[in-house]
PDB file of C-alpha atoms in Angstrom:
ATOM      1  CA  MET A   1      80.963  74.068  47.005  1.00  0.00           C
ATOM      2  CA  GLU A   2      80.746  70.673  45.339  1.00  0.00           C
ATOM      3  CA  LYS A   3      77.026  71.081  44.554  1.00  0.00           C
ATOM      4  CA  ILE A   4      77.642  74.592  43.144  1.00  0.00           C
ATOM      5  CA  GLU A   5      80.489  73.310  40.945  1.00  0.00           C
ATOM      6  CA  LYS A   6      78.390  70.414  39.614  1.00  0.00           C
ATOM      7  CA  LEU A   7      75.399  72.645  38.892  1.00  0.00           C
ATOM      8  CA  PHE A   8      77.606  75.235  37.200  1.00  0.00           C
ATOM      9  CA  GLY A   9      79.403  72.509  35.194  1.00  0.00           C
ATOM     10  CA  MET A  10      76.145  71.129  33.765  1.00  0.00           C
ATOM     11  CA  LEU A  11      74.706  74.563  33.007  1.00  0.00           C
ATOM     12  CA  ASN A  12      77.959  75.775  31.423  1.00  0.00           C
ATOM     13  CA  GLU A  13      78.235  72.622  29.280  1.00  0.00           C
ATOM     14  CA  HIS A  14      74.686  73.186  27.986  1.00  0.00           C
ATOM     15  CA  ALA A  15      75.400  76.897  27.337  1.00  0.00           C
ATOM     16  CA  GLU A  16      78.605  76.157  25.377  1.00  0.00           C
ATOM     17  CA  LYS A  17      76.777  73.526  23.310  1.00  0.00           C
ATOM     18  CA  ILE A  18      73.997  76.011  22.415  1.00  0.00           C
ATOM     19  CA  GLU A  19      76.576  78.729  21.680  1.00  0.00           C
ATOM     20  CA  LYS A  20      78.292  76.454  19.116  1.00  0.00           C
ATOM     21  CA  GLU A  21      75.192  74.823  17.613  1.00  0.00           C
ATOM     22  CA  GLN A  22      73.107  77.985  17.266  1.00  0.00           C
ATOM     23  CA  ASP A  23      75.960  80.464  16.677  1.00  0.00           C
ATOM     24  CA  THR A  24      74.761  82.595  19.561  1.00  0.00           C
ATOM     25  CA  THR A  25      76.403  84.206  22.630  1.00  0.00           C
ATOM     26  CA  LEU A  26      77.352  82.190  25.715  1.00  0.00           C
ATOM     27  CA  LEU A  27      74.977  84.358  27.798  1.00  0.00           C
ATOM     28  CA  GLU A  28      72.060  83.396  25.527  1.00  0.00           C
ATOM     29  CA  GLY A  29      73.201  79.795  25.891  1.00  0.00           C
ATOM     30  CA  VAL A  30      72.935  80.165  29.693  1.00  0.00           C
ATOM     31  CA  LEU A  31      69.404  81.567  29.318  1.00  0.00           C
ATOM     32  CA  ASP A  32      68.470  78.639  27.046  1.00  0.00           C
ATOM     33  CA  GLY A  33      69.743  76.239  29.745  1.00  0.00           C
ATOM     34  CA  LEU A  34      67.800  77.941  32.530  1.00  0.00           C
ATOM     35  CA  GLU A  35      64.566  78.010  30.528  1.00  0.00           C
ATOM     36  CA  ALA A  36      65.017  74.362  29.481  1.00  0.00           C
ATOM     37  CA  TRP A  37      65.567  73.469  33.160  1.00  0.00           C
ATOM     38  CA  LEU A  38      62.359  75.289  34.127  1.00  0.00           C
ATOM     39  CA  ASP A  39      60.405  73.586  31.324  1.00  0.00           C
ATOM     40  CA  GLY A  40      61.658  70.176  32.467  1.00  0.00           C
ATOM     41  CA  ASP A  41      63.515  69.516  29.164  1.00  0.00           C
ATOM     42  CA  VAL A  42      66.810  69.132  31.062  1.00  0.00           C
ATOM     43  CA  ASP A  43      67.509  68.420  34.715  1.00  0.00           C
ATOM     44  CA  PHE A  44      70.461  70.164  36.345  1.00  0.00           C
ATOM     45  CA  SER A  45      69.171  69.750  39.899  1.00  0.00           C
ATOM     46  CA  GLN A  46      71.406  68.387  42.638  1.00  0.00           C
ATOM     47  CA  GLN A  47      70.013  66.563  45.640  1.00  0.00           C
ATOM     48  CA  GLY A  48      70.275  68.718  48.756  1.00  0.00           C
ATOM     49  CA  ALA A  49      71.154  71.903  46.841  1.00  0.00           C
ATOM     50  CA  THR A  50      69.889  75.031  48.630  1.00  0.00           C
ATOM     51  CA  LYS A  51      68.387  78.135  47.007  1.00  0.00           C
ATOM     52  CA  GLU A  52      71.763  79.844  47.540  1.00  0.00           C
ATOM     53  CA  ASP A  53      73.589  76.954  45.814  1.00  0.00           C
ATOM     54  CA  VAL A  54      71.274  77.339  42.822  1.00  0.00           C
ATOM     55  CA  ARG A  55      71.643  81.153  42.742  1.00  0.00           C
ATOM     56  CA  LYS A  56      75.432  80.988  43.021  1.00  0.00           C
ATOM     57  CA  SER A  57      75.863  78.379  40.293  1.00  0.00           C
ATOM     58  CA  ILE A  58      73.634  80.420  37.936  1.00  0.00           C
ATOM     59  CA  GLN A  59      75.535  83.588  38.886  1.00  0.00           C
ATOM     60  CA  ILE A  60      78.903  81.997  37.968  1.00  0.00           C
ATOM     61  CA  ALA A  61      77.523  80.845  34.598  1.00  0.00           C
ATOM     62  CA  ILE A  62      76.091  84.328  33.884  1.00  0.00           C
ATOM     63  CA  LEU A  63      79.359  86.007  34.906  1.00  0.00           C
ATOM     64  CA  LYS A  64      81.281  83.764  32.532  1.00  0.00           C
ATOM     65  CA  GLY A  65      78.830  84.668  29.756  1.00  0.00           C
ATOM     66  CA  MET A  66      79.176  88.386  30.516  1.00  0.00           C
ATOM     67  CA  ARG A  67      82.970  88.251  30.467  1.00  0.00           C
ATOM     68  CA  LYS A  68      82.884  86.570  27.081  1.00  0.00           C
ATOM     69  CA  GLY A  69      80.498  89.190  25.666  1.00  0.00           C
ATOM     70  CA  SER A  70      81.211  92.885  25.602  1.00  0.00           C
ATOM     71  CA  GLN A  71      77.923  94.612  26.444  1.00  0.00           C
ATOM     72  CA  PRO A  72      78.770  97.505  28.805  1.00  0.00           C
ATOM     73  CA  ASN A  73      75.294  97.377  30.406  1.00  0.00           C
ATOM     74  CA  HIS A  74      75.728  93.686  31.249  1.00  0.00           C
ATOM     75  CA  GLN A  75      77.182  94.002  34.754  1.00  0.00           C
ATOM     76  CA  MET A  76      76.398  92.090  37.914  1.00  0.00           C
ATOM     77  CA  THR A  77      76.425  93.114  41.588  1.00  0.00           C
ATOM     78  CA  PRO A  78      78.993  90.912  43.392  1.00  0.00           C
ATOM     79  CA  ASP A  79      77.757  88.604  46.173  1.00  0.00           C
ATOM     80  CA  THR A  80      79.759  90.369  48.894  1.00  0.00           C
ATOM     81  CA  LEU A  81      77.951  93.643  48.198  1.00  0.00           C
ATOM     82  CA  GLY A  82      74.580  91.899  48.008  1.00  0.00           C
ATOM     83  CA  LEU A  83      75.177  90.233  51.376  1.00  0.00           C
ATOM     84  CA  LEU A  84      76.220  93.546  52.959  1.00  0.00           C
ATOM     85  CA  VAL A  85      73.068  95.258  51.648  1.00  0.00           C
ATOM     86  CA  GLY A  86      71.037  92.297  52.939  1.00  0.00           C
ATOM     87  CA  TYR A  87      72.684  92.598  56.352  1.00  0.00           C
ATOM     88  CA  PHE A  88      71.614  96.278  56.630  1.00  0.00           C
ATOM     89  CA  VAL A  89      68.058  95.458  55.476  1.00  0.00           C
ATOM     90  CA  GLU A  90      67.912  92.726  58.133  1.00  0.00           C
ATOM     91  CA  GLN A  91      69.241  95.041  60.891  1.00  0.00           C
ATOM     92  CA  ILE A  92      66.960  97.980  60.083  1.00  0.00           C
ATOM     93  CA  PHE A  93      63.793  95.899  59.650  1.00  0.00           C
ATOM     94  CA  ALA A  94      64.538  93.350  62.425  1.00  0.00           C
ATOM     95  CA  ASP A  95      61.377  94.118  64.463  1.00  0.00           C
ATOM     96  CA  ARG A  96      59.173  94.196  61.394  1.00  0.00           C
ATOM     97  CA  LEU A  97      60.578  90.949  59.940  1.00  0.00           C
ATOM     98  CA  ALA A  98      59.705  89.107  63.153  1.00  0.00           C
ATOM     99  CA  LYS A  99      56.009  89.854  62.522  1.00  0.00           C
ATOM    100  CA  GLU A 100      55.368  90.276  58.801  1.00  0.00           C
ATOM    101  CA  LYS A 101      56.759  90.246  55.277  1.00  0.00           C
ATOM    102  CA  LEU A 102      58.484  93.190  53.628  1.00  0.00           C
ATOM    103  CA  THR A 103      57.653  94.545  50.194  1.00  0.00           C
ATOM    104  CA  MET A 104      60.746  95.396  48.147  1.00  0.00           C
ATOM    105  CA  LEU A 105      61.605  96.891  44.756  1.00  0.00           C
ATOM    106  CA  ASP A 106      64.788  96.897  42.691  1.00  0.00           C
ATOM    107  CA  PRO A 107      64.262  99.455  39.883  1.00  0.00           C
ATOM    108  CA  ALA A 108      67.467  98.384  38.078  1.00  0.00           C
ATOM    109  CA  VAL A 109      67.199  94.648  38.658  1.00  0.00           C
ATOM    110  CA  GLY A 110      69.510  93.432  35.859  1.00  0.00           C
ATOM    111  CA  THR A 111      69.980  89.655  36.232  1.00  0.00           C
ATOM    112  CA  GLY A 112      68.422  89.855  39.705  1.00  0.00           C
ATOM    113  CA  ASN A 113      71.604  89.009  41.609  1.00  0.00           C
ATOM    114  CA  LEU A 114      71.405  91.820  44.203  1.00  0.00           C
ATOM    115  CA  LEU A 115      67.670  91.384  44.822  1.00  0.00           C
ATOM    116  CA  LEU A 116      67.840  87.568  45.010  1.00  0.00           C
ATOM    117  CA  THR A 117      70.893  87.622  47.308  1.00  0.00           C
ATOM    118  CA  VAL A 118      68.898  89.798  49.741  1.00  0.00           C
ATOM    119  CA  MET A 119      65.765  87.646  49.322  1.00  0.00           C
ATOM    120  CA  ASN A 120      67.657  84.394  49.940  1.00  0.00           C
ATOM    121  CA  LEU A 121      69.188  85.915  53.081  1.00  0.00           C
ATOM    122  CA  LEU A 122      65.709  86.864  54.376  1.00  0.00           C
ATOM    123  CA  ASP A 123      64.165  83.710  52.932  1.00  0.00           C
ATOM    124  CA  GLY A 124      60.364  83.716  53.008  1.00  0.00           C
ATOM    125  CA  LYS A 125      60.119  87.240  54.455  1.00  0.00           C
ATOM    126  CA  VAL A 126      60.143  89.352  51.275  1.00  0.00           C
ATOM    127  CA  GLU A 127      57.790  89.863  48.342  1.00  0.00           C
ATOM    128  CA  ALA A 128      59.531  91.800  45.603  1.00  0.00           C
ATOM    129  CA  SER A 129      59.274  93.527  42.245  1.00  0.00           C
ATOM    130  CA  GLY A 130      62.033  94.333  39.783  1.00  0.00           C
ATOM    131  CA  VAL A 131      62.255  96.571  36.721  1.00  0.00           C
ATOM    132  CA  GLU A 132      64.711  96.155  33.839  1.00  0.00           C
ATOM    133  CA  VAL A 133      64.762  97.496  30.281  1.00  0.00           C
ATOM    134  CA  ASP A 134      67.146  94.878  28.800  1.00  0.00           C
ATOM    135  CA  GLU A 135      65.244  91.805  27.567  1.00  0.00           C
ATOM    136  CA  LEU A 136      68.077  89.278  27.989  1.00  0.00           C
ATOM    137  CA  LEU A 137      68.850  90.427  31.539  1.00  0.00           C
ATOM    138  CA  ILE A 138      65.218  90.356  32.683  1.00  0.00           C
ATOM    139  CA  ARG A 139      64.708  86.864  31.245  1.00  0.00           C
ATOM    140  CA  LEU A 140      67.787  85.698  33.171  1.00  0.00           C
ATOM    141  CA  ALA A 141      66.369  87.338  36.327  1.00  0.00           C
ATOM    142  CA  ALA A 142      62.962  85.687  35.806  1.00  0.00           C
ATOM    143  CA  ALA A 143      64.479  82.207  35.317  1.00  0.00           C
ATOM    144  CA  THR A 144      66.759  82.595  38.366  1.00  0.00           C
ATOM    145  CA  ALA A 145      63.843  83.809  40.542  1.00  0.00           C
ATOM    146  CA  ASP A 146      61.734  80.803  39.471  1.00  0.00           C
ATOM    147  CA  LEU A 147      64.556  78.312  40.058  1.00  0.00           C
ATOM    148  CA  THR A 148      65.283  79.758  43.519  1.00  0.00           C
ATOM    149  CA  GLU A 149      61.522  79.829  44.255  1.00  0.00           C
ATOM    150  CA  GLN A 150      61.493  83.503  45.238  1.00  0.00           C
ATOM    151  CA  PRO A 151      58.305  85.588  44.737  1.00  0.00           C
ATOM    152  CA  VAL A 152      59.366  88.347  42.319  1.00  0.00           C
ATOM    153  CA  SER A 153      57.170  90.247  39.840  1.00  0.00           C
ATOM    154  CA  LEU A 154      59.278  91.564  36.961  1.00  0.00           C
ATOM    155  CA  TYR A 155      58.486  94.437  34.582  1.00  0.00           C
ATOM    156  CA  ARG A 156      60.374  95.064  31.367  1.00  0.00           C
ATOM    157  CA  GLN A 157      60.411  98.827  30.840  1.00  0.00           C
ATOM    158  CA  ASP A 158      62.399 102.017  31.342  1.00  0.00           C
ATOM    159  CA  ALA A 159      62.323 102.331  35.141  1.00  0.00           C
ATOM    160  CA  LEU A 160      62.332 106.133  34.941  1.00  0.00           C
ATOM    161  CA  GLN A 161      58.878 106.170  33.329  1.00  0.00           C
ATOM    162  CA  ASP A 162      55.644 105.483  35.282  1.00  0.00           C
ATOM    163  CA  LEU A 163      55.757 102.084  37.017  1.00  0.00           C
ATOM    164  CA  LEU A 164      52.944  99.614  37.659  1.00  0.00           C
ATOM    165  CA  VAL A 165      54.179  99.059  41.202  1.00  0.00           C
ATOM    166  CA  ASP A 166      52.638 100.051  44.545  1.00  0.00           C
ATOM    167  CA  PRO A 167      54.917 101.907  47.005  1.00  0.00           C
ATOM    168  CA  VAL A 168      57.148  99.495  48.946  1.00  0.00           C
ATOM    169  CA  ASP A 169      58.770  99.223  52.382  1.00  0.00           C
ATOM    170  CA  ALA A 170      62.295  98.955  50.977  1.00  0.00           C
ATOM    171  CA  ILE A 171      64.237  99.736  47.817  1.00  0.00           C
ATOM    172  CA  VAL A 172      67.490  97.962  46.974  1.00  0.00           C
ATOM    173  CA  CYS A 173      69.372  99.210  43.932  1.00  0.00           C
ATOM    174  CA  ASP A 174      72.845  99.111  42.420  1.00  0.00           C
ATOM    175  CA  LEU A 175      72.460 102.519  40.771  1.00  0.00           C
ATOM    176  CA  PRO A 176      73.122 102.648  36.993  1.00  0.00           C
ATOM    177  CA  VAL A 177      75.751 105.370  36.636  1.00  0.00           C
ATOM    178  CA  GLY A 178      75.924 107.761  33.697  1.00  0.00           C
ATOM    179  CA  TYR A 179      73.794 110.161  31.696  1.00  0.00           C
ATOM    180  CA  TYR A 180      70.129 109.464  30.970  1.00  0.00           C
ATOM    181  CA  PRO A 181      69.438 109.752  27.217  1.00  0.00           C
ATOM    182  CA  ASN A 182      65.679 110.504  27.289  1.00  0.00           C
ATOM    183  CA  GLU A 183      65.659 114.231  28.039  1.00  0.00           C
ATOM    184  CA  GLU A 184      61.891 114.482  27.622  1.00  0.00           C
ATOM    185  CA  VAL A 185      61.276 112.037  30.491  1.00  0.00           C
ATOM    186  CA  ALA A 186      63.990 113.721  32.609  1.00  0.00           C
ATOM    187  CA  LEU A 187      62.006 116.991  32.503  1.00  0.00           C
ATOM    188  CA  ASP A 188      59.416 115.455  34.880  1.00  0.00           C
ATOM    189  CA  TYR A 189      62.029 115.098  37.618  1.00  0.00           C
ATOM    190  CA  GLU A 190      63.109 117.578  40.272  1.00  0.00           C
ATOM    191  CA  LEU A 191      66.640 116.279  39.673  1.00  0.00           C
ATOM    192  CA  CYS A 192      66.550 117.079  35.953  1.00  0.00           C
ATOM    193  CA  ALA A 193      69.825 118.872  35.151  1.00  0.00           C
ATOM    194  CA  THR A 194      69.531 122.648  34.724  1.00  0.00           C
ATOM    195  CA  GLU A 195      72.107 122.431  31.931  1.00  0.00           C
ATOM    196  CA  GLY A 196      73.064 119.495  29.708  1.00  0.00           C
ATOM    197  CA  MET A 197      72.011 115.895  30.325  1.00  0.00           C
ATOM    198  CA  SER A 198      70.734 114.565  33.653  1.00  0.00           C
ATOM    199  CA  TYR A 199      72.500 111.869  35.658  1.00  0.00           C
ATOM    200  CA  ALA A 200      70.643 108.548  35.483  1.00  0.00           C
ATOM    201  CA  HIS A 201      71.780 107.662  39.024  1.00  0.00           C
ATOM    202  CA  HIS A 202      70.228 110.877  40.407  1.00  0.00           C
ATOM    203  CA  LEU A 203      66.935 110.218  38.589  1.00  0.00           C
ATOM    204  CA  PHE A 204      66.921 106.621  39.889  1.00  0.00           C
ATOM    205  CA  ILE A 205      67.225 107.971  43.448  1.00  0.00           C
ATOM    206  CA  GLU A 206      64.236 110.281  42.885  1.00  0.00           C
ATOM    207  CA  GLN A 207      62.145 107.564  41.217  1.00  0.00           C
ATOM    208  CA  SER A 208      62.979 105.194  44.090  1.00  0.00           C
ATOM    209  CA  VAL A 209      61.795 107.778  46.643  1.00  0.00           C
ATOM    210  CA  ASN A 210      58.555 108.143  44.594  1.00  0.00           C
ATOM    211  CA  TYR A 211      57.867 104.413  44.995  1.00  0.00           C
ATOM    212  CA  THR A 212      58.746 104.122  48.704  1.00  0.00           C
ATOM    213  CA  LYS A 213      56.157 104.328  51.498  1.00  0.00           C
ATOM    214  CA  ASP A 214      56.533 107.163  54.044  1.00  0.00           C
ATOM    215  CA  GLY A 215      59.124 106.006  56.582  1.00  0.00           C
ATOM    216  CA  GLY A 216      60.399 103.318  54.201  1.00  0.00           C
ATOM    217  CA  TYR A 217      64.117 102.751  53.575  1.00  0.00           C
ATOM    218  CA  LEU A 218      66.265 102.909  50.458  1.00  0.00           C
ATOM    219  CA  PHE A 219      69.528 100.974  50.177  1.00  0.00           C
ATOM    220  CA  PHE A 220      71.698 102.154  47.290  1.00  0.00           C
ATOM    221  CA  LEU A 221      75.032 100.971  45.971  1.00  0.00           C
ATOM    222  CA  ALA A 222      76.186 104.383  44.778  1.00  0.00           C
ATOM    223  CA  PRO A 223      79.386 105.897  43.374  1.00  0.00           C
ATOM    224  CA  THR A 224      81.649 107.020  46.236  1.00  0.00           C
ATOM    225  CA  HIS A 225      81.785 110.502  44.644  1.00  0.00           C
ATOM    226  CA  LEU A 226      77.942 110.766  44.614  1.00  0.00           C
ATOM    227  CA  PHE A 227      77.911 113.918  46.747  1.00  0.00           C
ATOM    228  CA  GLU A 228      80.916 115.522  45.046  1.00  0.00           C
ATOM    229  CA  SER A 229      79.861 115.743  41.384  1.00  0.00           C
ATOM    230  CA  GLU A 230      78.871 118.942  39.543  1.00  0.00           C
ATOM    231  CA  GLN A 231      75.154 118.143  40.016  1.00  0.00           C
ATOM    232  CA  SER A 232      75.487 117.166  43.705  1.00  0.00           C
ATOM    233  CA  LYS A 233      74.167 120.492  45.078  1.00  0.00           C
ATOM    234  CA  GLN A 234      70.824 119.738  43.458  1.00  0.00           C
ATOM    235  CA  LEU A 235      70.902 116.196  44.893  1.00  0.00           C
ATOM    236  CA  HIS A 236      71.635 117.479  48.429  1.00  0.00           C
ATOM    237  CA  LYS A 237      68.701 119.884  48.164  1.00  0.00           C
ATOM    238  CA  TYR A 238      66.374 117.128  46.918  1.00  0.00           C
ATOM    239  CA  ILE A 239      67.360 114.696  49.704  1.00  0.00           C
ATOM    240  CA  GLN A 240      66.945 117.379  52.393  1.00  0.00           C
ATOM    241  CA  LYS A 241      63.403 117.960  51.168  1.00  0.00           C
ATOM    242  CA  HIS A 242      62.251 114.334  50.792  1.00  0.00           C
ATOM    243  CA  ALA A 243      64.431 111.962  52.811  1.00  0.00           C
ATOM    244  CA  TRP A 244      66.857 111.588  55.704  1.00  0.00           C
ATOM    245  CA  ILE A 245      70.337 110.181  55.249  1.00  0.00           C
ATOM    246  CA  GLN A 246      70.581 107.292  57.717  1.00  0.00           C
ATOM    247  CA  ALA A 247      74.002 105.912  56.804  1.00  0.00           C
ATOM    248  CA  ILE A 248      76.901 106.196  54.372  1.00  0.00           C
ATOM    249  CA  ILE A 249      79.104 103.121  54.396  1.00  0.00           C
ATOM    250  CA  GLN A 250      82.316 103.284  52.408  1.00  0.00           C
ATOM    251  CA  LEU A 251      83.303  99.948  50.874  1.00  0.00           C
ATOM    252  CA  PRO A 252      86.903  98.661  50.851  1.00  0.00           C
ATOM    253  CA  ASP A 253      88.838  99.941  47.816  1.00  0.00           C
ATOM    254  CA  THR A 254      90.254  96.400  47.399  1.00  0.00           C
ATOM    255  CA  MET A 255      86.805  95.390  46.094  1.00  0.00           C
ATOM    256  CA  PHE A 256      87.158  97.550  42.984  1.00  0.00           C
ATOM    257  CA  ALA A 257      89.440  97.308  39.963  1.00  0.00           C
ATOM    258  CA  ASN A 258      90.125 101.058  39.983  1.00  0.00           C
ATOM    259  CA  LYS A 259      89.285 104.207  41.936  1.00  0.00           C
ATOM    260  CA  SER A 260      86.633 105.470  39.505  1.00  0.00           C
ATOM    261  CA  LEU A 261      84.540 102.323  40.128  1.00  0.00           C
ATOM    262  CA  GLU A 262      84.523 102.596  43.936  1.00  0.00           C
ATOM    263  CA  LYS A 263      81.107 102.463  45.623  1.00  0.00           C
ATOM    264  CA  SER A 264      79.479 103.128  48.971  1.00  0.00           C
ATOM    265  CA  ILE A 265      76.237 101.912  50.513  1.00  0.00           C
ATOM    266  CA  VAL A 266      73.940 104.921  50.984  1.00  0.00           C
ATOM    267  CA  ILE A 267      70.890 104.335  53.192  1.00  0.00           C
ATOM    268  CA  LEU A 268      68.026 106.857  53.093  1.00  0.00           C
ATOM    269  CA  GLN A 269      64.669 106.968  54.873  1.00  0.00           C
ATOM    270  CA  LYS A 270      61.717 108.601  53.168  1.00  0.00           C
ATOM    271  CA  GLN A 271      60.314 111.429  55.258  1.00  0.00           C
ATOM    272  CA  GLY A 272      56.789 111.213  56.668  1.00  0.00           C
ATOM    273  CA  GLU A 273      54.764 112.979  59.363  1.00  0.00           C
ATOM    274  CA  ALA A 274      54.824 109.998  61.711  1.00  0.00           C
ATOM    275  CA  PHE A 275      58.631 109.658  61.485  1.00  0.00           C
ATOM    276  CA  LYS A 276      61.655 111.494  62.852  1.00  0.00           C
ATOM    277  CA  ALA A 277      65.080 112.305  61.470  1.00  0.00           C
ATOM    278  CA  PRO A 278      67.846 110.056  62.853  1.00  0.00           C
ATOM    279  CA  LYS A 279      69.730 111.238  65.948  1.00  0.00           C
ATOM    280  CA  GLU A 280      72.973 110.250  64.311  1.00  0.00           C
ATOM    281  CA  VAL A 281      74.007 109.411  60.747  1.00  0.00           C
ATOM    282  CA  LEU A 282      76.156 106.288  60.616  1.00  0.00           C
ATOM    283  CA  LEU A 283      79.404 107.083  58.796  1.00  0.00           C
ATOM    284  CA  ALA A 284      81.649 104.045  58.586  1.00  0.00           C
ATOM    285  CA  LYS A 285      84.078 102.192  56.370  1.00  0.00           C
ATOM    286  CA  VAL A 286      83.880  98.445  55.848  1.00  0.00           C
ATOM    287  CA  PRO A 287      87.325  97.025  56.701  1.00  0.00           C
ATOM    288  CA  ASN A 288      89.185  94.554  54.501  1.00  0.00           C
ATOM    289  CA  MET A 289      86.925  91.480  54.380  1.00  0.00           C
ATOM    290  CA  GLN A 290      89.879  89.212  55.272  1.00  0.00           C
ATOM    291  CA  ASN A 291      90.374  90.987  58.620  1.00  0.00           C
ATOM    292  CA  LYS A 292      87.938  89.036  60.826  1.00  0.00           C
ATOM    293  CA  GLN A 293      88.592  91.089  63.978  1.00  0.00           C
ATOM    294  CA  ALA A 294      88.077  94.470  62.272  1.00  0.00           C
ATOM    295  CA  LEU A 295      84.958  93.109  60.549  1.00  0.00           C
ATOM    296  CA  ALA A 296      83.502  91.966  63.893  1.00  0.00           C
ATOM    297  CA  MET A 297      84.122  95.466  65.309  1.00  0.00           C
ATOM    298  CA  PHE A 298      82.433  97.045  62.277  1.00  0.00           C
ATOM    299  CA  PHE A 299      79.292  94.892  62.729  1.00  0.00           C
ATOM    300  CA  GLU A 300      79.299  95.720  66.464  1.00  0.00           C
ATOM    301  CA  LYS A 301      79.361  99.461  65.615  1.00  0.00           C
ATOM    302  CA  VAL A 302      76.369  99.001  63.262  1.00  0.00           C
ATOM    303  CA  LYS A 303      74.469  97.088  65.946  1.00  0.00           C
ATOM    304  CA  MET A 304      75.074  99.837  68.528  1.00  0.00           C
ATOM    305  CA  TRP A 305      73.961 102.518  66.051  1.00  0.00           C
ATOM    306  CA  GLN A 306      70.802 100.572  65.305  1.00  0.00           C
ATOM    307  CA  GLU A 307      69.985 100.092  69.003  1.00  0.00           C
ATOM    308  CA  GLU A 308      70.411 103.817  69.737  1.00  0.00           C
ATOM    309  CA  LYS A 309      68.034 104.924  66.957  1.00  0.00           C
TER     310      LYS A 309
END
């Protein structure tokens, strides 16, 4: 913790100085600090600091910058959720990870926190790509990836248009929730709404399936009401045709400020001729993270499910 606090303190001090001197936002001050650190103009490094220490200290500085600003699209996936997603990636790809690297894509990478949390957990076993339309967020993601020495190729574009990415083994994505404004692009999707505007989170699921190899897995942080909305019939139909639901993991409601923000982890597998549908879909609820015994039982249940596949 001490190394994280020191790193954060130095980065935050630099960011606040830039914010005052250049009359800019604190978040832009954080970016200035990260880029200056990369260029060697300042040195925030701490002896013995791990990649996770660096990621966490940057994450705290970015979070502080986001709270001070008021951009609704500037959100970050919390560490706990990133670690849970990483745990499922590790369980499902255990045999594969013992032999070779995974290719991974986050089509809504934001500041990179979800992707880099998973990559740090599987350190050295993942080569990844990320897509983000917001320039400030993608520059923060690029600087954090460089400072944590993780191999990530980043593309600044609308992720729902054609991507310059080869199909991957795994998708991780904290789905952007809401309506997608570009109706012309939405028309190319099976999940385009029959009436009114299409849901961005539905289109992101379809685009993710498009860029996954046959038999590959998709790990989504999705709204808990994903399969209960007015466009969910269409989504059910699409998933039945192209993927298998492997697991739906409800997250503790204590993690979310209010009910409308609650999320679940939805794990899909892209269909392919050489692959079979799962014998059993894992339906589970993550217990309160403070309850060590219940948490141990939850992880045991996941392990048993994985072994029986």
